[in-house]
PDB file of C-alpha atoms and ligand atoms in Angstrom:
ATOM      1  CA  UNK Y   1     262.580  91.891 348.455  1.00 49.00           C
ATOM      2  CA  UNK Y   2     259.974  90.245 346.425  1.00 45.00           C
ATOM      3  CA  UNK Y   3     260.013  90.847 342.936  1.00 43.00           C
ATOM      4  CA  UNK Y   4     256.048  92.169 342.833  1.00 52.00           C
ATOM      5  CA  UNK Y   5     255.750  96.043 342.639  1.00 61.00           C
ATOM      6  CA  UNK Y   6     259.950  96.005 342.176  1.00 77.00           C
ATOM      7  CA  UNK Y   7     260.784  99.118 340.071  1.00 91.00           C
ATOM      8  CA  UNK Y   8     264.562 100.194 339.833  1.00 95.00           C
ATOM      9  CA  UNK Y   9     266.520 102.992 338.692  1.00 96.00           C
ATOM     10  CA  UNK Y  10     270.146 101.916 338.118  1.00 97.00           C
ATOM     11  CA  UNK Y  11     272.323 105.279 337.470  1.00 97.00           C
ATOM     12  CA  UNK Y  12     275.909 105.943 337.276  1.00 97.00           C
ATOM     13  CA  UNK Y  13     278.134 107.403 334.744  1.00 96.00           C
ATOM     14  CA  UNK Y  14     278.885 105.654 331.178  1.00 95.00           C
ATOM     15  CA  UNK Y  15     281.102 102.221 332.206  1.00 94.00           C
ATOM     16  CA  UNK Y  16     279.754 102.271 335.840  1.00 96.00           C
ATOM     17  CA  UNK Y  17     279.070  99.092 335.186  1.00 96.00           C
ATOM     18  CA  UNK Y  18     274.773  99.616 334.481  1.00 97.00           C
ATOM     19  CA  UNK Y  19     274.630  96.845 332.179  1.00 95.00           C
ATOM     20  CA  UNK Y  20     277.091  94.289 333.789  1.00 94.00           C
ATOM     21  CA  UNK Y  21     275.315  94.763 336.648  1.00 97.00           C
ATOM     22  CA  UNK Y  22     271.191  94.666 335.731  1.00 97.00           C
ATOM     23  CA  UNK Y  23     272.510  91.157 334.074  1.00 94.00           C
ATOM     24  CA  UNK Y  24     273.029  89.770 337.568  1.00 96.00           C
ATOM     25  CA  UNK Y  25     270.234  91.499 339.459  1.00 96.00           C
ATOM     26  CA  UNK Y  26     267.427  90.589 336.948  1.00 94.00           C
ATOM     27  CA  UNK Y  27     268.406  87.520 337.359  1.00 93.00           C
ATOM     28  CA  UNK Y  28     268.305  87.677 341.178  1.00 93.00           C
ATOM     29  CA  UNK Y  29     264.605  89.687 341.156  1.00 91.00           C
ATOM     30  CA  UNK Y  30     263.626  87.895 338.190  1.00 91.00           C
ATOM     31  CA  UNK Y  31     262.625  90.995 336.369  1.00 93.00           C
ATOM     32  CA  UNK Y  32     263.098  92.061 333.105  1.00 95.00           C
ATOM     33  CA  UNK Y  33     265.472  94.545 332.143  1.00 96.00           C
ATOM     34  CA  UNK Y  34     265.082  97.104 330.091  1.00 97.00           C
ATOM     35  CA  UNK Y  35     267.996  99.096 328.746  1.00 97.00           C
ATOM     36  CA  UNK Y  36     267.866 101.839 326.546  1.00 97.00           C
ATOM     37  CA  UNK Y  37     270.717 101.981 325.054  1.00 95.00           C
ATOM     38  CA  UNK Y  38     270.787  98.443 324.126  1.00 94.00           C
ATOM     39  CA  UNK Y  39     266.694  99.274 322.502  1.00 96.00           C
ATOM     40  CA  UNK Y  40     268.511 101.796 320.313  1.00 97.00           C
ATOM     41  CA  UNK Y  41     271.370 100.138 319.181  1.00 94.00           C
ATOM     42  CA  UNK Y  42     269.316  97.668 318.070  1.00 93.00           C
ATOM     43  CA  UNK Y  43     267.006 100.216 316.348  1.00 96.00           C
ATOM     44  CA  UNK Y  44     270.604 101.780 314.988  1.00 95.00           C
ATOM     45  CA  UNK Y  45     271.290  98.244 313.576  1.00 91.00           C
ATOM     46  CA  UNK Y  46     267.987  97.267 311.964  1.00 94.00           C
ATOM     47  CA  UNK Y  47     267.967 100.540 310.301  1.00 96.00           C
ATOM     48  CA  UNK Y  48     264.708 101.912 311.874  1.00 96.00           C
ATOM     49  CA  UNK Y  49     263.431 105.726 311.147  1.00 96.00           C
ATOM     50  CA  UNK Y  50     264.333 105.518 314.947  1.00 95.00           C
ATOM     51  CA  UNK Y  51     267.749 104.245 314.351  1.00 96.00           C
ATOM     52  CA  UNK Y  52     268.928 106.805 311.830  1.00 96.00           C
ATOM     53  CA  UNK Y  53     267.309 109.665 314.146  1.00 96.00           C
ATOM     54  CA  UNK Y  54     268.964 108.775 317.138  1.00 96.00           C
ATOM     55  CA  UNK Y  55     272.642 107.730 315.517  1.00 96.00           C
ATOM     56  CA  UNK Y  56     273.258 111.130 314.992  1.00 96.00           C
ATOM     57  CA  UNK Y  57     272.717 111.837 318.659  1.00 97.00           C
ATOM     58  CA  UNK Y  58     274.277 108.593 320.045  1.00 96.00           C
ATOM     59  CA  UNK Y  59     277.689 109.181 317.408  1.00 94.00           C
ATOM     60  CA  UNK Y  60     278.779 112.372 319.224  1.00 94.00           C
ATOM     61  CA  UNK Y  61     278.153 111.146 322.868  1.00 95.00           C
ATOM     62  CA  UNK Y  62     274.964 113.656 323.110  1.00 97.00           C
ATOM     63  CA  UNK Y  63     271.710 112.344 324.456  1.00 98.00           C
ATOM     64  CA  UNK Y  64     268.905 111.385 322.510  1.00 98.00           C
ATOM     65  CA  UNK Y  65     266.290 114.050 322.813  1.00 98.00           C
ATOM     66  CA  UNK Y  66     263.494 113.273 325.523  1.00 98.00           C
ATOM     67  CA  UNK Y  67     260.577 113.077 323.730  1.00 96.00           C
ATOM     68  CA  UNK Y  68     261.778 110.598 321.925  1.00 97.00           C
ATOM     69  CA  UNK Y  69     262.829 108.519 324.643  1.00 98.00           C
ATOM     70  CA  UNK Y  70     259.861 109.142 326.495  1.00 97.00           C
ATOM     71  CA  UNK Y  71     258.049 107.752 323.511  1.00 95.00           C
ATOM     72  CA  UNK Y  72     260.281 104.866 323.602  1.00 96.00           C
ATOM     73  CA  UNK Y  73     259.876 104.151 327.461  1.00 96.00           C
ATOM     74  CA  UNK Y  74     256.137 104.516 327.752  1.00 95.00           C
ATOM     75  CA  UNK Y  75     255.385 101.875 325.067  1.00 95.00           C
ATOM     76  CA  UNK Y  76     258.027  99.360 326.322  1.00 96.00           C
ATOM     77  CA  UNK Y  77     256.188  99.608 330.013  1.00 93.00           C
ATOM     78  CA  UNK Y  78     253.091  99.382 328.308  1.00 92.00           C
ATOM     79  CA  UNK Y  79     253.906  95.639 327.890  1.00 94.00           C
ATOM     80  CA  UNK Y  80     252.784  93.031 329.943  1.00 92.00           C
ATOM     81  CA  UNK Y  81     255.820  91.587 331.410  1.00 93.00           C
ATOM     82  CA  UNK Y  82     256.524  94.920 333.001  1.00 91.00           C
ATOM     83  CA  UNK Y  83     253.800  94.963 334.993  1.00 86.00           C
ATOM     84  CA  UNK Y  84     254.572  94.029 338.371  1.00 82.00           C
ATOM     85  CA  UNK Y  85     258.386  95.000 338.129  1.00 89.00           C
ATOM     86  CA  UNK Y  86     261.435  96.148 336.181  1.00 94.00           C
ATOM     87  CA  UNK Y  87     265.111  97.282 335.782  1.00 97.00           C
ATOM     88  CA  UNK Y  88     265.941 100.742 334.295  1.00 97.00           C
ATOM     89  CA  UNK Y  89     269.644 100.965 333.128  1.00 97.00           C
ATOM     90  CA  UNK Y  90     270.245 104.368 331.292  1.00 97.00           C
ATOM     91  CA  UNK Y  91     266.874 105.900 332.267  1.00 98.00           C
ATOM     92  CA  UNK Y  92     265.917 108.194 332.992  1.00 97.00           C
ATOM     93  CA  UNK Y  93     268.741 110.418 331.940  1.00 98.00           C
ATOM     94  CA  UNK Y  94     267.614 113.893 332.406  1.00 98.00           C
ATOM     95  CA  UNK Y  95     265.525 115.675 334.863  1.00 98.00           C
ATOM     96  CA  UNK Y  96     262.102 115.519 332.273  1.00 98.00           C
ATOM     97  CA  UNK Y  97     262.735 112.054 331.834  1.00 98.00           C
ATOM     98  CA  UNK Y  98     262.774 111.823 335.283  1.00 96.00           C
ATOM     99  CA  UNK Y  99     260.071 113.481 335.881  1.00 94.00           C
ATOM    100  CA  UNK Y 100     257.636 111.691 332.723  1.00 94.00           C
ATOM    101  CA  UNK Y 101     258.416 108.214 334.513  1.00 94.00           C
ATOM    102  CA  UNK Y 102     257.132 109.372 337.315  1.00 91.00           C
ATOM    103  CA  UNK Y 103     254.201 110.562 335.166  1.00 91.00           C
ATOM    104  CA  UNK Y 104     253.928 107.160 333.486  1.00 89.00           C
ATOM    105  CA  UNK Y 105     254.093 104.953 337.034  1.00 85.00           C
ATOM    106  CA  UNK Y 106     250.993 107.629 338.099  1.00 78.00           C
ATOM    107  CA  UNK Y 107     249.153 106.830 341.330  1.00 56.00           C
ATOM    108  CA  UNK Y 108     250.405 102.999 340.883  1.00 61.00           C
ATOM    109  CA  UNK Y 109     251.275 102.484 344.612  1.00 60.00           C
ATOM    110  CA  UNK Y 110     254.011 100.831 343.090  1.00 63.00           C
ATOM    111  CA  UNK Y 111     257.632 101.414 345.384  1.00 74.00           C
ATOM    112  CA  UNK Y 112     260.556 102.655 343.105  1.00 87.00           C
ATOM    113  CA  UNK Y 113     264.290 102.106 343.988  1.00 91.00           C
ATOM    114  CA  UNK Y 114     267.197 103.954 342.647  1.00 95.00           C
ATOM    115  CA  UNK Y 115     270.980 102.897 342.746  1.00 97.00           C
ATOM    116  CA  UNK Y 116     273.485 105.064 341.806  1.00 98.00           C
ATOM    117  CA  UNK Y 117     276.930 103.162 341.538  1.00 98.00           C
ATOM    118  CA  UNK Y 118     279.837 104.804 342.366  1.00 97.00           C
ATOM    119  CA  UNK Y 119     283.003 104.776 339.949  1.00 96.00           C
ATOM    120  CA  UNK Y 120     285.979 107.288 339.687  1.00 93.00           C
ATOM    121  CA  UNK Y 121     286.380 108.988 336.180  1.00 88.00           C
ATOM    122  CA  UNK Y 122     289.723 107.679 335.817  1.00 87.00           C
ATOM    123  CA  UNK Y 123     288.575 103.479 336.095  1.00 93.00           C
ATOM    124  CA  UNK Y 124     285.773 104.621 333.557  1.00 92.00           C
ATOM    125  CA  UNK Y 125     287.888 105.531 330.840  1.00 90.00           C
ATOM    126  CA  UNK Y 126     290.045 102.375 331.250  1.00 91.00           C
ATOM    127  CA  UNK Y 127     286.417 100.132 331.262  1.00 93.00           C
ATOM    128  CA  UNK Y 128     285.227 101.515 328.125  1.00 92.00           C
ATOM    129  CA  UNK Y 129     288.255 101.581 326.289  1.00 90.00           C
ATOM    130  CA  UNK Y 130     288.563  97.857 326.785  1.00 92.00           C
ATOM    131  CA  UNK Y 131     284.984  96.715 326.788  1.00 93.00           C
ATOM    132  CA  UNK Y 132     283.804  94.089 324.236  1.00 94.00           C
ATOM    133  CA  UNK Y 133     279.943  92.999 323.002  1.00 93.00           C
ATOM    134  CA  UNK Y 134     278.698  90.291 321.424  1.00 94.00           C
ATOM    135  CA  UNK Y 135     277.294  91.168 318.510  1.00 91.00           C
ATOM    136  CA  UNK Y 136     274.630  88.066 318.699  1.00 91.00           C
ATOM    137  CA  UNK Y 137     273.699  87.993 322.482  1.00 91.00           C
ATOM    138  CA  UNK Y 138     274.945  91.257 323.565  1.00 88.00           C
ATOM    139  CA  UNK Y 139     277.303  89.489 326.785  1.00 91.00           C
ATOM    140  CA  UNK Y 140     279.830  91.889 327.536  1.00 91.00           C
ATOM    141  CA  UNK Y 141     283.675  91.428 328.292  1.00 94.00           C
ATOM    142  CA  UNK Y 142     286.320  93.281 329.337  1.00 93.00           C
ATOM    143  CA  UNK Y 143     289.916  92.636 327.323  1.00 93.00           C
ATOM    144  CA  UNK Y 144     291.854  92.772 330.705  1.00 92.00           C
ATOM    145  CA  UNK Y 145     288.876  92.821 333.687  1.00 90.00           C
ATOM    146  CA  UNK Y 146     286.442  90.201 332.088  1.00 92.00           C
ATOM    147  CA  UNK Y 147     288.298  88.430 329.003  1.00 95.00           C
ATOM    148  CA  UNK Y 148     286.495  85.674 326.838  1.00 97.00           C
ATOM    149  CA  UNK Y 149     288.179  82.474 326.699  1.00 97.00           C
ATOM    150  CA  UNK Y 150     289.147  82.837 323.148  1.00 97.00           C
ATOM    151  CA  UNK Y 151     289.746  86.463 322.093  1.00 95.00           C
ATOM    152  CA  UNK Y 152     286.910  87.845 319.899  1.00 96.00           C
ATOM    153  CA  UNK Y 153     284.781  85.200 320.427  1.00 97.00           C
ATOM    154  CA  UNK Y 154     281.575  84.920 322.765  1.00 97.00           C
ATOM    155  CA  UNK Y 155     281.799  82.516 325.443  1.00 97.00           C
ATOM    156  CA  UNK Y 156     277.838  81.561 325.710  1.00 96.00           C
ATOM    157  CA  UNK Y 157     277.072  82.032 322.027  1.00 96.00           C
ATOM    158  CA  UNK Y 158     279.977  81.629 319.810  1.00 97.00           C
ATOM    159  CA  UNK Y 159     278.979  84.871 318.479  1.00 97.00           C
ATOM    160  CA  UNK Y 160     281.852  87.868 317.645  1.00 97.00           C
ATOM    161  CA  UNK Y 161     282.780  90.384 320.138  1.00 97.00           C
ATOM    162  CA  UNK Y 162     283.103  93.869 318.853  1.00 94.00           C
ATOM    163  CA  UNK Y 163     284.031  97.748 320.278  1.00 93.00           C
ATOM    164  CA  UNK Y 164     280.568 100.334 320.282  1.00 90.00           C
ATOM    165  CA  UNK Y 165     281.990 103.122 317.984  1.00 88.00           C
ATOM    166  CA  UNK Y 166     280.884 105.626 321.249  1.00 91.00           C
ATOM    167  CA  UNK Y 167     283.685 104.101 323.328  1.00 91.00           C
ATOM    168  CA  UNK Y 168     286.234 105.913 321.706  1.00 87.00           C
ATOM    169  CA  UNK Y 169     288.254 108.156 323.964  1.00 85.00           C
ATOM    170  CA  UNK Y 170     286.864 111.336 322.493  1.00 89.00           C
ATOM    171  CA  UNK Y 171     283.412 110.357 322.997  1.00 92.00           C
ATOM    172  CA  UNK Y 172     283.611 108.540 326.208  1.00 92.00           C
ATOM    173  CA  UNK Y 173     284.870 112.525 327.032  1.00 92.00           C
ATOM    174  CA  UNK Y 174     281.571 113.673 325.962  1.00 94.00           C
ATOM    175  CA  UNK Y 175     279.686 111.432 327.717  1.00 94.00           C
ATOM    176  CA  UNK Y 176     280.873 111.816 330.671  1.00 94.00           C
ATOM    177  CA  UNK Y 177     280.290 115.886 330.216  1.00 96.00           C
ATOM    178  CA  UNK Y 178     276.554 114.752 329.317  1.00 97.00           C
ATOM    179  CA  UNK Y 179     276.569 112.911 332.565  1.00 96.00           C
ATOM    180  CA  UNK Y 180     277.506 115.579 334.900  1.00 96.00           C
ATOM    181  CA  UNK Y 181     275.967 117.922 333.513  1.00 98.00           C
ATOM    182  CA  UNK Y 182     272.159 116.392 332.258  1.00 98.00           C
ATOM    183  CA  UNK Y 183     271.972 113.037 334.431  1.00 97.00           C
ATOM    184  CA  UNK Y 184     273.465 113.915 337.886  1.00 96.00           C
ATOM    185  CA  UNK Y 185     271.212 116.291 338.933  1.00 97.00           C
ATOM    186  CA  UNK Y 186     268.564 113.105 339.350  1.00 97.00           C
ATOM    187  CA  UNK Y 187     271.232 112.450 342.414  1.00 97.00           C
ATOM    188  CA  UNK Y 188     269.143 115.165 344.481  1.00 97.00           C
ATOM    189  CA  UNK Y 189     265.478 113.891 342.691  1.00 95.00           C
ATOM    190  CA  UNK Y 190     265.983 110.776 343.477  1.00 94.00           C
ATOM    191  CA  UNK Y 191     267.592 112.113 347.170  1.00 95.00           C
ATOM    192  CA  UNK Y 192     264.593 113.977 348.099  1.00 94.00           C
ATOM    193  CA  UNK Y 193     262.087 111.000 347.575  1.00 91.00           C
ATOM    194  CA  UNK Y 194     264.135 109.270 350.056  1.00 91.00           C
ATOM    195  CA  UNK Y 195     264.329 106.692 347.264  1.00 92.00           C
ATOM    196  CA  UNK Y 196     268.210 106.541 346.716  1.00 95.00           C
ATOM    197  CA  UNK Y 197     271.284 104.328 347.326  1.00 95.00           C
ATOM    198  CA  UNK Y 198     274.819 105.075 346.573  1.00 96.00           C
ATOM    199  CA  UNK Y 199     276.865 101.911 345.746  1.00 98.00           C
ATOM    200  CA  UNK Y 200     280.678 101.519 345.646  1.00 98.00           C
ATOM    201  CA  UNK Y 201     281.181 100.286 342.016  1.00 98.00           C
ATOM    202  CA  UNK Y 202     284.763  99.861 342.190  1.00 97.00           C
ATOM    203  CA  UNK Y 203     286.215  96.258 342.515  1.00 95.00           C
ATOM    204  CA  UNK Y 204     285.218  92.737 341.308  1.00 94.00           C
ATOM    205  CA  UNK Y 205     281.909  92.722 339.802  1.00 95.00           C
ATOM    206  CA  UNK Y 206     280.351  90.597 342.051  1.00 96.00           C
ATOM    207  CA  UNK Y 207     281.654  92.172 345.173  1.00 98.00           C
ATOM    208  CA  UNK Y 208     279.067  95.301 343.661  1.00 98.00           C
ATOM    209  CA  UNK Y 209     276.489  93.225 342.751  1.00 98.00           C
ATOM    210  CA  UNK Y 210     276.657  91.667 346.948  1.00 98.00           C
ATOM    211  CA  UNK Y 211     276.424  95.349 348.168  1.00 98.00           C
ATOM    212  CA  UNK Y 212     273.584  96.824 345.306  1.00 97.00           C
ATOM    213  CA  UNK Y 213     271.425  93.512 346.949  1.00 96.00           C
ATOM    214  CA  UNK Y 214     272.549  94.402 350.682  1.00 96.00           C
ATOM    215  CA  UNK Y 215     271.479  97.762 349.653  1.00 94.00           C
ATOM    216  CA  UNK Y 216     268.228  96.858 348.085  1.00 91.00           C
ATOM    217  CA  UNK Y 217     267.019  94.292 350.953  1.00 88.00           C
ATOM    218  CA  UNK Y 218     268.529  96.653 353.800  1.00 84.00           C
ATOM    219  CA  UNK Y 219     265.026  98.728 352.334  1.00 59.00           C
ATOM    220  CA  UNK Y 220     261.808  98.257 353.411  1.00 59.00           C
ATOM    221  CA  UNK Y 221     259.375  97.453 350.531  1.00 50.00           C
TER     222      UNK Y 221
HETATM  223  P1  AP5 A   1     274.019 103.396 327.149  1.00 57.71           P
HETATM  224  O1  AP5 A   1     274.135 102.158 326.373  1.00 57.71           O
HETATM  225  O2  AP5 A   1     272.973 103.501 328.222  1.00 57.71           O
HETATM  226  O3  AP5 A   1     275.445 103.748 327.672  1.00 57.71           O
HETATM  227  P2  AP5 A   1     275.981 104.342 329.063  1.00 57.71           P
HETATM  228  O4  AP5 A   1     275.016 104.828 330.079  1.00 57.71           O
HETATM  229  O5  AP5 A   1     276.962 105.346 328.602  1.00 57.71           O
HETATM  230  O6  AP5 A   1     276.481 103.139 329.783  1.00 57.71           O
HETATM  231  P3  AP5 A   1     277.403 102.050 329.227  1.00 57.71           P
HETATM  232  O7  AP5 A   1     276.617 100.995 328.522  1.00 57.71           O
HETATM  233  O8  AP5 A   1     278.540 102.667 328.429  1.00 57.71           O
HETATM  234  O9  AP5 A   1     278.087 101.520 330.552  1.00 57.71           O
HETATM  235  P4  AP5 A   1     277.505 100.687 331.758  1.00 57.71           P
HETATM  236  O10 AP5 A   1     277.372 101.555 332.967  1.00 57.71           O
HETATM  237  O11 AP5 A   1     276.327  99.867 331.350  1.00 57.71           O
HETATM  238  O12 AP5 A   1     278.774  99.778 332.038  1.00 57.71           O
HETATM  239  P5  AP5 A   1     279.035  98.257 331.585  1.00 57.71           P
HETATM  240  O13 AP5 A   1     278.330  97.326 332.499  1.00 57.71           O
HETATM  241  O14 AP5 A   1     278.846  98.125 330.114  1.00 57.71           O
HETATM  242  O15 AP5 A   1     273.725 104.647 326.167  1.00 57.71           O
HETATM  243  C1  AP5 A   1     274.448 104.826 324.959  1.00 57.71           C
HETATM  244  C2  AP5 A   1     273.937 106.075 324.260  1.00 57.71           C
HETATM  245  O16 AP5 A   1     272.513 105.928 323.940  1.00 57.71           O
HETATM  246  C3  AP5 A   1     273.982 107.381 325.075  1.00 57.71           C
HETATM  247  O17 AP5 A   1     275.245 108.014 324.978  1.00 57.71           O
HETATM  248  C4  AP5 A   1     272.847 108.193 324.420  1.00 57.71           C
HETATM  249  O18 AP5 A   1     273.266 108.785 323.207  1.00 57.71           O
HETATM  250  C5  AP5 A   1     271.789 107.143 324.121  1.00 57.71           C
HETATM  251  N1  AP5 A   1     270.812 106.968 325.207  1.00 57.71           N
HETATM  252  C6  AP5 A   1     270.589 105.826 325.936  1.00 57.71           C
HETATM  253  N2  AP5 A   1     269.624 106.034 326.851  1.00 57.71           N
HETATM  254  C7  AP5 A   1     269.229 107.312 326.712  1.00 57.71           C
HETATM  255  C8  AP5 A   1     268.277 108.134 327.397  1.00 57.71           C
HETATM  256  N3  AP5 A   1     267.553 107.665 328.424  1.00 57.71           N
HETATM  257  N4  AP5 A   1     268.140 109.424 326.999  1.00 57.71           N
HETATM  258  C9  AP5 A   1     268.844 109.920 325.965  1.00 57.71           C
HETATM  259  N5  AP5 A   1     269.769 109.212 325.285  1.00 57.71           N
HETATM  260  C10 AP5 A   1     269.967 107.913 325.659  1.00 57.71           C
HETATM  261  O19 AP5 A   1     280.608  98.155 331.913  1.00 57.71           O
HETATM  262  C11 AP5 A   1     281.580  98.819 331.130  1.00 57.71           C
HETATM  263  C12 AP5 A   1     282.845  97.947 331.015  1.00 57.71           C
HETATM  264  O20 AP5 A   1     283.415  97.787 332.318  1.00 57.71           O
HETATM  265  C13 AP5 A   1     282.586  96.523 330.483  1.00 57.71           C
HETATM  266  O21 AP5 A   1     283.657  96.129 329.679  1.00 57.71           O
HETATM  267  C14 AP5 A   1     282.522  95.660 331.747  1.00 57.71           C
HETATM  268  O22 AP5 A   1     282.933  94.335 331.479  1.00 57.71           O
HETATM  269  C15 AP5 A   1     283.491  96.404 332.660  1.00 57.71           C
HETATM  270  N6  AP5 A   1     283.104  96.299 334.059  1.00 57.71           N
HETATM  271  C16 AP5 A   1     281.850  96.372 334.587  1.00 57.71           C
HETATM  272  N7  AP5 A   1     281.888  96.249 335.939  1.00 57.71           N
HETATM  273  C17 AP5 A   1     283.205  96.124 336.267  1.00 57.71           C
HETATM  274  C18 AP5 A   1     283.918  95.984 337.500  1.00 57.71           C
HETATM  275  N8  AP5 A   1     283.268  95.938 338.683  1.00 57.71           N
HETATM  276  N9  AP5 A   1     285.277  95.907 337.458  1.00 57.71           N
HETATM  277  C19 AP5 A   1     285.938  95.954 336.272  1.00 57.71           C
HETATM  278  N10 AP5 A   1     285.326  96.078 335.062  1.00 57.71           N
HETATM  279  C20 AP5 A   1     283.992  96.166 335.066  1.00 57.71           C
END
């Protein structure tokens, strides 16, 4: 699939393995990604109005509301380097998210893709409990799945790994209510436009990333 007019949806539940996996495929498609939950956390650490509004959401495992995010999504596709493709990871989230990016992409004959990948709610919990950031580059790690060389420590930047304060158990329990109960119903959106793929996520990370591509160049553009 050529990367012109590529526009995909990656969903799944928290610790599906979104993020791990637009790292690989952007650079595959070579487009950019755009994640946002990584645009608020930064917003969260810069101490933005933004940041402070949407801590209080992100702290209890709730969703940010949707007209914010909406906000947030129409001026990042605004810019110029999304213009003939990009990777969604954690939007949209909700059915009027949903529906407002399909309001912002318009008449633009432009094909969209969704992936949902696959993981049981039992492998979640043990992802998030013992995933790792960088703090500096934002490469991610898993203590027992993934592990850095040196523990703590970034392997491409030197930078220091830390825990997101939503991956506590508690909150990972929240989320994954939030999930099922606001974000799965895009399975049957997406469904009806003929648009989506269902990925096993389970298993080495780049034995999902093989069949998300299969997937992807199995459609026709
Ligand atoms: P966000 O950052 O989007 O979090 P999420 O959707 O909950 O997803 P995660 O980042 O937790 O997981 P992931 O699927 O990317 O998995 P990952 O690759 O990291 O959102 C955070 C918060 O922001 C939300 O709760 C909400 O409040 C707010 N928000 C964001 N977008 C919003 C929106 N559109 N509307 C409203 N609110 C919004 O993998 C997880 C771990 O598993 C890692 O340690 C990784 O190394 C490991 N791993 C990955 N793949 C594998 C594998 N195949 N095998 C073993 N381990 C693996």
């Amino acid at each position: 699939m050529s990367a012109n007019g590529f526009r995909l949806v990656l969903l799944g539940p928290p610790g599906a393995g979104k993020g791990t996996q637009a790292a690989l495929l952007v650079q595959h498609f070579a487009v950019p990604h755009v994640s946002t939950g990584e645009i608020l956390r930064s917003e969260v650490s810069r101490g933005s109005d933004l940041g402070g509004q949407a801590r209080k959401y992100m702290d209890k495992g709730e969703l940010v509301p949707d007209q914010i995010m909406l906000g947030i999504i129409r001026e990042r596709l605004a810019q110029v380097d999304c213009a003939s493709g990009v990777l969604l990871d954690g939007f949209p989230r909700s059915l009027p998210q949903a529906a407002g990016l399909e309001a912002i992409f318009g008449a633009e004959r432009v094909p969209m893709r969704a992936v949902s990948l696959e993981v049981p709610s039992s492998e979640i919990v043990r992802r998030l409990s013992g995933r790792r950031t960088c703090r500096a580059c934002g490469a991610m790690y898993h203590v027992t799945f993934g592990p850095p060389t040196k523990e703590g420590i970034c392997d491409r930047c030197g930078g220091e790994l830390y825990q997101r304060d939503d991956d506590r158990e508690d909150i990972v329990q929240a989320r994954l209510e939030v999930y099922r109960k606001e974000t799965e119903p895009l399975m049957a959106f997406y469904r009806e436009r003929s648009v989506l793929r269902s990925v096993d996520g389970t298993g080495p990370s780049k034995d999902v990333f093989r069949r998300v591509v299969a997937e992807l160049e199995a459609v026709p553009a």
